[in-house]
């Protein structure tokens, strides 16, 4: 008597992953085809790494202290409309490529793109942006026991930055503080081989008068100096 054994294990069908199904009928790839796939994957990975690098670069730039209106500015977005502006752009580009132990002095009339160029330096060279006003206020606040940093710690913080851009030099109400702090920071950074960018609406002659010949000589000893004498471009840009 042949009776079926209902207790016998049942064989279940196995469904293959679509990839294995595809590979099952695929032809064997040649070395050239495999190399082409590998090269394509490498290009895609490199593109992804570049996107990540640029995103990190932008984040660092925005956290450097630059004003929000300059978040999208770079050396490429600086509109050089005449020979002087073209030369200025070229000089700043040269500074960006090799800023070590050098100063960049951007001085002269307001509204001529000095801050744009200063921020362009920070986009390419990681560092800190601050106005002379904020720097001096922070330094003076160091006398308050409630302050996060005392005066020496404030100086030390800015002296050690990889790149430092100080804007609006010559506009702080307390000239005594500014005339003491700015030269001190410049000198200490100079001694530590660290680059500094100074931006001011003062002319070269006014900077010499304001800080004194000795400080100006130290500023310009290893300095790229550009004096902007053209009229303000702000109204022109607003009308475009």
mmCIF file of C-alpha atoms in Angstrom, residues 20 29 34 36 53 56 64 89 145 153 163 166 191-192 198 200 206-207 221-222 224:
data_model
loop_
_atom_site.group_PDB
_atom_site.id
_atom_site.type_symbol
_atom_site.label_atom_id
_atom_site.label_comp_id
_atom_site.label_asym_id
_atom_site.label_seq_id
_atom_site.Cartn_x
_atom_site.Cartn_y
_atom_site.Cartn_z
ATOM 1 C CA UNK A 20 21.258 37.750 -10.344
ATOM 2 C CA UNK A 29 32.543 41.458 -19.832
ATOM 3 C CA UNK A 34 35.184 46.595 -17.027
ATOM 4 C CA UNK A 36 35.172 51.723 -18.768
ATOM 5 C CA UNK A 53 34.096 70.009 -0.921
ATOM 6 C CA UNK A 56 32.023 72.655 3.071
ATOM 7 C CA UNK A 64 33.897 83.368 8.792
ATOM 8 C CA UNK A 89 41.383 91.968 -9.597
ATOM 9 C CA UNK A 145 34.768 90.092 34.245
ATOM 10 C CA UNK A 153 42.684 86.387 24.897
ATOM 11 C CA UNK A 163 43.783 84.497 7.547
ATOM 12 C CA UNK A 166 39.884 93.643 9.139
ATOM 13 C CA UNK A 191 56.138 87.877 13.274
ATOM 14 C CA UNK A 192 54.169 84.600 13.046
ATOM 15 C CA UNK A 198 43.321 95.572 5.855
ATOM 16 C CA UNK A 200 39.905 101.164 4.854
ATOM 17 C CA UNK A 206 45.599 109.410 5.598
ATOM 18 C CA UNK A 207 46.650 105.931 6.805
ATOM 19 C CA UNK A 221 56.929 95.879 3.929
ATOM 20 C CA UNK A 222 55.495 92.681 2.471
ATOM 21 C CA UNK A 224 50.203 94.359 -1.910
#
